[in-house]
Short mmCIF file of C-alpha atoms in Angstrom, two decimals:
data_model
loop_
_atom_site.label_atom_id
_atom_site.label_comp_id
_atom_site.label_asym_id
_atom_site.label_seq_id
_atom_site.Cartn_x
_atom_site.Cartn_y
_atom_site.Cartn_z
CA UNK D 1 -8.68 -7.04 32.38
CA UNK D 2 -8.32 -3.35 31.67
CA UNK D 3 -8.14 -2.35 28.04
CA UNK D 4 -4.75 -1.02 26.93
CA UNK D 5 -4.58 2.48 25.44
CA UNK D 6 -3.72 2.90 21.77
CA UNK D 7 -0.49 4.83 22.36
CA UNK D 8 1.53 1.90 23.71
CA UNK D 9 5.19 1.39 22.74
CA UNK D 10 6.78 -1.94 23.63
CA UNK D 11 10.57 -1.80 24.05
CA UNK D 12 12.13 -5.26 24.19
CA UNK D 13 15.77 -5.88 25.16
CA UNK D 14 16.75 -9.32 23.89
CA UNK D 15 19.85 -11.48 23.98
CA UNK D 16 19.54 -14.36 21.49
CA UNK D 17 21.05 -17.77 22.28
CA UNK D 18 24.67 -18.29 21.31
CA UNK D 19 25.05 -18.85 17.59
CA UNK D 20 21.72 -17.25 16.62
CA UNK D 21 21.34 -13.80 15.09
CA UNK D 22 17.90 -13.09 16.58
CA UNK D 23 15.69 -14.29 19.38
CA UNK D 24 13.50 -17.28 18.35
CA UNK D 25 10.52 -15.55 19.98
CA UNK D 26 10.96 -12.40 17.87
CA UNK D 27 8.46 -13.28 15.13
CA UNK D 28 5.95 -14.62 17.69
CA UNK D 29 6.03 -11.45 19.80
CA UNK D 30 5.89 -9.26 16.70
CA UNK D 31 2.83 -11.15 15.47
CA UNK D 32 1.08 -10.76 18.85
CA UNK D 33 1.77 -7.02 18.97
CA UNK D 34 0.82 -6.62 15.30
CA UNK D 35 -2.59 -8.12 15.94
CA UNK D 36 -3.28 -5.39 18.52
CA UNK D 37 -1.73 -2.63 16.42
CA UNK D 38 0.99 -1.81 18.96
CA UNK D 39 4.36 -0.31 18.00
CA UNK D 40 7.41 -2.21 19.22
CA UNK D 41 11.19 -1.89 19.12
CA UNK D 42 13.68 -4.66 19.81
CA UNK D 43 17.25 -3.95 20.96
CA UNK D 44 19.53 -6.91 20.24
CA UNK D 45 22.30 -7.17 22.83
CA UNK D 46 24.00 -9.84 20.72
CA UNK D 47 24.87 -7.09 18.22
CA UNK D 48 26.46 -4.98 20.93
CA UNK D 49 26.43 -5.24 24.71
CA UNK D 50 25.24 -1.80 25.78
CA UNK D 51 25.26 -2.81 29.46
CA UNK D 52 29.06 -3.06 29.39
CA UNK D 53 30.16 -1.20 26.24
CA UNK D 54 33.80 -1.49 25.24
CA UNK D 55 33.39 1.63 23.12
CA UNK D 56 31.04 4.25 24.55
CA UNK D 57 30.99 6.19 21.26
CA UNK D 58 29.87 3.16 19.23
CA UNK D 59 27.18 2.35 21.79
CA UNK D 60 25.85 5.92 21.61
CA UNK D 61 25.76 5.78 17.80
CA UNK D 62 23.73 2.55 17.86
CA UNK D 63 21.33 3.79 20.52
CA UNK D 64 20.87 7.11 18.66
CA UNK D 65 19.84 5.07 15.62
CA UNK D 66 17.38 3.16 17.80
CA UNK D 67 15.93 6.46 19.04
CA UNK D 68 15.46 7.70 15.45
CA UNK D 69 13.84 4.42 14.55
CA UNK D 70 11.39 4.67 17.46
CA UNK D 71 10.43 8.20 16.42
CA UNK D 72 9.88 7.03 12.84
CA UNK D 73 7.74 4.12 14.02
CA UNK D 74 5.58 6.56 15.96
CA UNK D 75 4.99 8.64 12.83
CA UNK D 76 7.54 11.44 13.27
CA UNK D 77 9.40 12.50 10.13
CA UNK D 78 13.05 12.52 11.22
CA UNK D 79 14.27 14.31 8.08
CA UNK D 80 12.99 15.79 4.85
CA UNK D 81 14.06 15.47 1.23
CA UNK D 82 13.38 18.07 -1.44
CA UNK D 83 11.08 16.84 -4.19
CA UNK D 84 10.63 18.55 -7.58
CA UNK D 85 8.54 21.71 -7.36
CA UNK D 86 6.79 20.77 -10.58
CA UNK D 87 5.18 17.76 -8.89
CA UNK D 88 1.41 18.39 -8.46
CA UNK D 89 0.43 18.11 -4.80
CA UNK D 90 -1.04 16.44 -2.88
CA UNK D 91 0.74 13.41 -4.32
CA UNK D 92 0.23 9.71 -3.69
CA UNK D 93 3.35 7.51 -3.77
CA UNK D 94 2.86 3.75 -4.00
CA UNK D 95 5.59 1.16 -3.42
CA UNK D 96 5.07 -2.56 -4.15
CA UNK D 97 7.27 -5.56 -3.44
CA UNK D 98 6.88 -9.32 -2.90
CA UNK D 99 8.93 -11.32 -0.39
CA UNK D 100 9.77 -14.96 -1.08
CA UNK D 101 10.88 -16.81 2.05
CA UNK D 102 13.84 -19.18 1.65
CA UNK D 103 13.04 -22.87 1.41
CA UNK D 104 13.26 -24.84 4.65
CA UNK D 105 13.43 -28.55 5.33
CA UNK D 106 10.07 -30.09 6.22
CA UNK D 107 10.47 -33.28 8.30
CA UNK D 108 6.98 -34.50 7.34
CA UNK D 109 7.55 -34.07 3.61
CA UNK D 110 11.18 -35.16 3.84
CA UNK D 111 12.34 -32.33 1.59
CA UNK D 112 12.88 -28.60 1.44
CA UNK D 113 9.58 -26.81 0.90
CA UNK D 114 8.76 -23.19 0.10
CA UNK D 115 6.68 -21.08 2.44
CA UNK D 116 3.96 -18.81 1.08
CA UNK D 117 5.13 -15.51 -0.40
CA UNK D 118 3.93 -12.15 0.93
CA UNK D 119 3.13 -9.01 -1.07
CA UNK D 120 3.32 -5.61 0.60
CA UNK D 121 1.87 -2.31 -0.66
CA UNK D 122 2.94 1.03 0.82
CA UNK D 123 0.98 4.23 0.20
CA UNK D 124 2.65 7.50 1.19
CA UNK D 125 0.95 10.90 0.91
CA UNK D 126 2.82 14.18 0.46
CA UNK D 127 0.72 17.34 0.77
CA UNK D 128 3.30 20.16 0.64
CA UNK D 129 6.77 21.01 -0.62
CA UNK D 130 7.59 22.55 2.76
CA UNK D 131 9.06 20.39 5.56
CA UNK D 132 7.20 22.49 8.14
CA UNK D 133 3.89 21.12 6.87
CA UNK D 134 5.11 17.52 6.75
CA UNK D 135 6.35 16.95 10.31
CA UNK D 136 4.37 13.70 10.57
CA UNK D 137 4.41 10.92 7.99
CA UNK D 138 1.23 9.81 6.26
CA UNK D 139 1.91 6.17 5.42
CA UNK D 140 -0.61 3.37 5.09
CA UNK D 141 0.24 -0.22 4.23
CA UNK D 142 -1.29 -3.65 3.76
CA UNK D 143 0.04 -7.14 3.10
CA UNK D 144 -1.37 -10.19 1.36
CA UNK D 145 -0.18 -13.77 1.43
CA UNK D 146 0.43 -15.41 -1.93
CA UNK D 147 1.24 -18.79 -3.36
CA UNK D 148 4.94 -19.53 -3.12
CA UNK D 149 6.78 -17.68 -5.87
CA UNK D 150 3.72 -15.79 -7.15
CA UNK D 151 4.84 -12.30 -8.15
CA UNK D 152 1.95 -10.95 -10.21
CA UNK D 153 -1.83 -10.37 -9.94
CA UNK D 154 -1.58 -7.71 -7.24
CA UNK D 155 -4.26 -5.42 -8.68
CA UNK D 156 -6.84 -6.20 -5.98
CA UNK D 157 -4.56 -5.58 -2.99
CA UNK D 158 -3.21 -2.39 -4.59
CA UNK D 159 -6.73 -1.10 -5.24
CA UNK D 160 -7.79 -1.86 -1.67
CA UNK D 161 -4.69 -0.33 -0.08
CA UNK D 162 -4.83 2.91 -2.06
CA UNK D 163 -8.56 3.31 -1.38
CA UNK D 164 -8.12 2.66 2.34
CA UNK D 165 -5.18 5.04 2.54
CA UNK D 166 -7.10 7.90 0.95
CA UNK D 167 -9.97 7.20 3.31
CA UNK D 168 -7.73 6.98 6.40
CA UNK D 169 -5.99 10.29 5.68
CA UNK D 170 -9.10 12.03 4.31
CA UNK D 171 -7.60 12.93 0.94
CA UNK D 172 -10.47 13.49 -1.54
CA UNK D 173 -8.52 15.11 -4.37
CA UNK D 174 -4.97 13.85 -5.04
CA UNK D 175 -3.31 15.68 -7.90
CA UNK D 176 -0.78 13.02 -8.92
CA UNK D 177 0.21 9.41 -8.29
CA UNK D 178 3.55 7.62 -8.70
CA UNK D 179 3.90 3.85 -8.48
CA UNK D 180 7.26 2.14 -8.03
CA UNK D 181 7.07 -1.62 -8.61
CA UNK D 182 9.90 -3.98 -7.69
CA UNK D 183 10.50 -7.53 -8.83
CA UNK D 184 9.28 -7.44 -12.43
CA UNK D 185 11.36 -8.66 -15.37
CA UNK D 186 11.32 -7.16 -18.85
CA UNK D 187 9.08 -9.85 -20.30
CA UNK D 188 6.39 -9.33 -17.64
CA UNK D 189 6.22 -5.51 -17.54
CA UNK D 190 3.35 -5.18 -20.01
CA UNK D 191 1.29 -7.88 -18.27
CA UNK D 192 1.85 -6.49 -14.76
CA UNK D 193 1.14 -2.94 -15.89
CA UNK D 194 -2.14 -4.04 -17.48
CA UNK D 195 -3.21 -5.62 -14.18
CA UNK D 196 -2.09 -3.01 -11.67
CA UNK D 197 -2.45 0.41 -13.29
CA UNK D 198 -6.24 0.13 -13.91
CA UNK D 199 -6.70 -1.10 -10.32
CA UNK D 200 -4.94 1.97 -8.88
CA UNK D 201 -6.75 4.29 -11.28
CA UNK D 202 -10.08 2.86 -10.07
CA UNK D 203 -9.13 3.51 -6.45
CA UNK D 204 -8.11 7.10 -7.26
CA UNK D 205 -11.27 7.71 -9.27
CA UNK D 206 -13.48 6.56 -6.39
CA UNK D 207 -11.95 8.86 -3.81
CA UNK D 208 -14.95 11.15 -4.03
CA UNK D 209 -17.27 8.37 -2.88
CA UNK D 210 -14.80 7.14 -0.26
CA UNK D 211 -14.69 10.43 1.62
CA UNK D 212 -18.25 11.54 0.93
CA UNK D 213 -17.84 13.75 -2.15
CA UNK D 214 -20.56 12.44 -4.46
CA UNK D 215 -19.51 14.74 -7.28
CA UNK D 216 -16.40 12.68 -7.90
CA UNK D 217 -13.28 14.02 -9.60
CA UNK D 218 -11.33 13.97 -12.79
CA UNK D 219 -8.62 11.56 -13.82
CA UNK D 220 -5.59 11.67 -11.51
CA UNK D 221 -2.35 11.74 -13.56
CA UNK D 222 -0.32 8.61 -12.90
CA UNK D 223 3.17 7.28 -13.55
CA UNK D 224 4.16 3.62 -13.28
CA UNK D 225 7.88 2.87 -12.85
CA UNK D 226 9.48 -0.58 -12.56
CA UNK D 227 12.66 -0.86 -10.46
CA UNK D 228 15.08 -3.59 -11.52
CA UNK D 229 18.02 -4.31 -9.18
CA UNK D 230 19.11 -7.71 -10.46
CA UNK D 231 20.66 -6.64 -13.73
CA UNK D 232 24.04 -7.33 -15.31
CA UNK D 233 24.65 -3.79 -16.55
CA UNK D 234 27.62 -1.90 -15.10
CA UNK D 235 29.10 1.45 -16.05
CA UNK D 236 32.65 2.81 -16.12
CA UNK D 237 34.00 6.22 -17.00
CA UNK D 238 36.06 6.83 -20.16
CA UNK D 239 39.22 6.60 -18.07
CA UNK D 240 38.19 3.23 -16.66
CA UNK D 241 37.25 4.54 -13.24
CA UNK D 242 34.09 3.75 -11.34
CA UNK D 243 30.99 5.83 -11.92
CA UNK D 244 30.48 8.10 -8.88
CA UNK D 245 27.59 7.68 -6.48
CA UNK D 246 24.41 9.36 -7.69
CA UNK D 247 25.34 9.24 -11.38
CA UNK D 248 22.47 8.86 -13.83
CA UNK D 249 22.66 7.27 -17.28
CA UNK D 250 19.94 7.89 -19.87
CA UNK D 251 21.76 7.10 -23.12
CA UNK D 252 21.11 3.36 -22.78
CA UNK D 253 17.43 2.82 -23.62
CA UNK D 254 15.18 -0.22 -23.80
CA UNK D 255 13.22 -1.30 -26.85
CA UNK D 256 9.73 -0.65 -25.51
CA UNK D 257 9.92 1.85 -22.65
CA UNK D 258 11.91 4.89 -21.64
CA UNK D 259 14.64 3.89 -19.21
CA UNK D 260 17.16 5.50 -16.91
CA UNK D 261 19.83 4.09 -14.61
CA UNK D 262 20.88 5.46 -11.23
CA UNK D 263 24.15 4.40 -9.66
CA UNK D 264 23.33 4.65 -5.98
CA UNK D 265 26.49 3.15 -4.49
CA UNK D 266 30.24 3.42 -4.99
CA UNK D 267 32.05 0.58 -3.18
CA UNK D 268 35.81 0.97 -2.76
CA UNK D 269 36.98 -2.34 -4.25
CA UNK D 270 34.34 -3.40 -6.78
CA UNK D 271 32.34 -2.08 -9.71
CA UNK D 272 28.97 -0.72 -8.56
CA UNK D 273 25.78 -2.17 -9.96
CA UNK D 274 23.12 0.45 -10.84
CA UNK D 275 19.35 0.15 -10.64
CA UNK D 276 17.35 0.26 -13.85
CA UNK D 277 14.15 2.33 -13.74
CA UNK D 278 11.68 1.53 -16.52
CA UNK D 279 8.94 4.11 -17.07
CA UNK D 280 6.15 1.77 -18.19
CA UNK D 281 3.47 4.48 -18.18
CA UNK D 282 3.32 8.23 -17.63
CA UNK D 283 0.37 10.54 -18.21
CA UNK D 284 1.01 13.82 -20.09
CA UNK D 285 0.34 16.14 -17.08
CA UNK D 286 3.44 14.63 -15.40
CA UNK D 287 5.73 15.31 -18.36
CA UNK D 288 7.31 18.29 -16.58
CA UNK D 289 8.21 16.22 -13.51
CA UNK D 290 11.63 14.57 -13.69
CA UNK D 291 11.13 10.90 -12.68
CA UNK D 292 14.86 10.47 -12.07
CA UNK D 293 15.07 13.49 -9.75
CA UNK D 294 12.00 12.38 -7.82
CA UNK D 295 13.20 8.77 -7.57
CA UNK D 296 16.70 9.79 -6.43
CA UNK D 297 15.29 12.17 -3.81
CA UNK D 298 13.00 9.48 -2.40
CA UNK D 299 15.92 7.05 -2.25
CA UNK D 300 17.14 9.18 0.68
CA UNK D 301 13.75 9.42 2.39
CA UNK D 302 13.92 6.00 4.05
CA UNK D 303 14.63 6.60 7.76
CA UNK D 304 17.57 5.03 9.58
CA UNK D 305 18.93 2.97 6.68
CA UNK D 306 22.59 1.91 6.80
CA UNK D 307 22.67 -0.26 3.66
CA UNK D 308 23.28 0.76 0.04
CA UNK D 309 20.88 3.34 -1.38
CA UNK D 310 19.17 1.79 -4.39
CA UNK D 311 15.40 2.23 -4.59
CA UNK D 312 12.90 4.94 -3.52
CA UNK D 313 11.61 4.85 0.05
CA UNK D 314 8.12 3.48 -0.78
CA UNK D 315 9.68 0.41 -2.42
CA UNK D 316 12.24 -0.03 0.35
CA UNK D 317 9.48 0.18 2.96
CA UNK D 318 7.41 -2.37 1.02
CA UNK D 319 10.38 -4.74 1.00
CA UNK D 320 10.90 -4.30 4.75
CA UNK D 321 7.22 -4.89 5.54
CA UNK D 322 6.95 -7.91 3.23
CA UNK D 323 10.03 -9.45 4.86
CA UNK D 324 8.63 -8.87 8.37
CA UNK D 325 5.26 -10.38 7.47
CA UNK D 326 6.82 -13.22 5.48
CA UNK D 327 8.77 -14.43 8.50
CA UNK D 328 5.63 -14.62 10.66
CA UNK D 329 3.80 -17.92 11.04
CA UNK D 330 0.58 -16.48 9.55
CA UNK D 331 2.44 -14.45 6.87
CA UNK D 332 1.21 -11.20 8.42
CA UNK D 333 -2.51 -12.00 8.15
CA UNK D 334 -3.08 -10.87 11.76
CA UNK D 335 -1.53 -7.40 11.33
CA UNK D 336 -3.96 -4.61 12.19
CA UNK D 337 -3.32 -2.28 9.26
CA UNK D 338 -5.96 0.29 10.23
CA UNK D 339 -4.38 0.91 13.65
CA UNK D 340 -0.96 1.27 12.07
CA UNK D 341 -2.05 4.10 9.74
CA UNK D 342 0.48 6.94 9.99
CA UNK D 343 3.17 4.74 11.59
CA UNK D 344 6.19 3.12 9.95
CA UNK D 345 6.03 0.30 12.47
CA UNK D 346 7.96 -2.26 10.41
CA UNK D 347 11.42 -0.64 10.45
#
């Protein structure tokens, strides 16, 4: 048959069977479209019946969110956040997360078994402090299936993703690189940093050869930050009230690395749980850049997010992509990452 053009958007209106949150064919259709590199958007009529809305205003709010999500998937930047002016540009932001699928009962084995885990790496490029010069997003991502529960040894996929991203967006000379890594406990930070930081440095150092500049380039300053959400630390004010949203705490430090906490939420009837950011490595040229200000700004860069604001957008996008790929039968192995360059297709 005739070959489909590259600029195809598939809009699917689904109504899942009674008692199910999503259509059983969702992951199958997503996998088929992902293999061809086509952008898709599903509208779930089980969430709200837009054909016969009881509340026209609520229906319009939901459909406006769908419209923003479609624009974001096509590569349009729907809003802009201000990043520190001291940040050397162009900058490379890397977000890393691993998704572990819940155990399911296997009739053949007669017990609950774990599916393979999936690691996702997001590379985002920012070239200017002005929103006028960043109307389109420059995001490249890749996934890799892992043994069930395996969280570490991601150096190879991070090296490959960063190198491919710089090649795809023709960026021969990045001036800085920030890595946000999710899912690492205190005892494993040193080991994970020793595996992943050299891999990313190697990809940045080879950018000259990737884009054809044989002269190469100097060392790109890099910062490696671990995001820890599952912590038991909570903060209260001196009067016993909750800490307001956006509050930062720096007086509580770890034994080995500089640490800061950001309280991203403020629920009405419970004590908010902050996110701990551990600066495992930071090169001297980035000493003038506030990691807390940059991290908090990027927490608001994720498009069309209605949940609690906790981690920077690159990490949140990595989590979303890893979850999407992890729920596919092939764990995302068929996704055409090259065709999806510049598109946040996994929202």
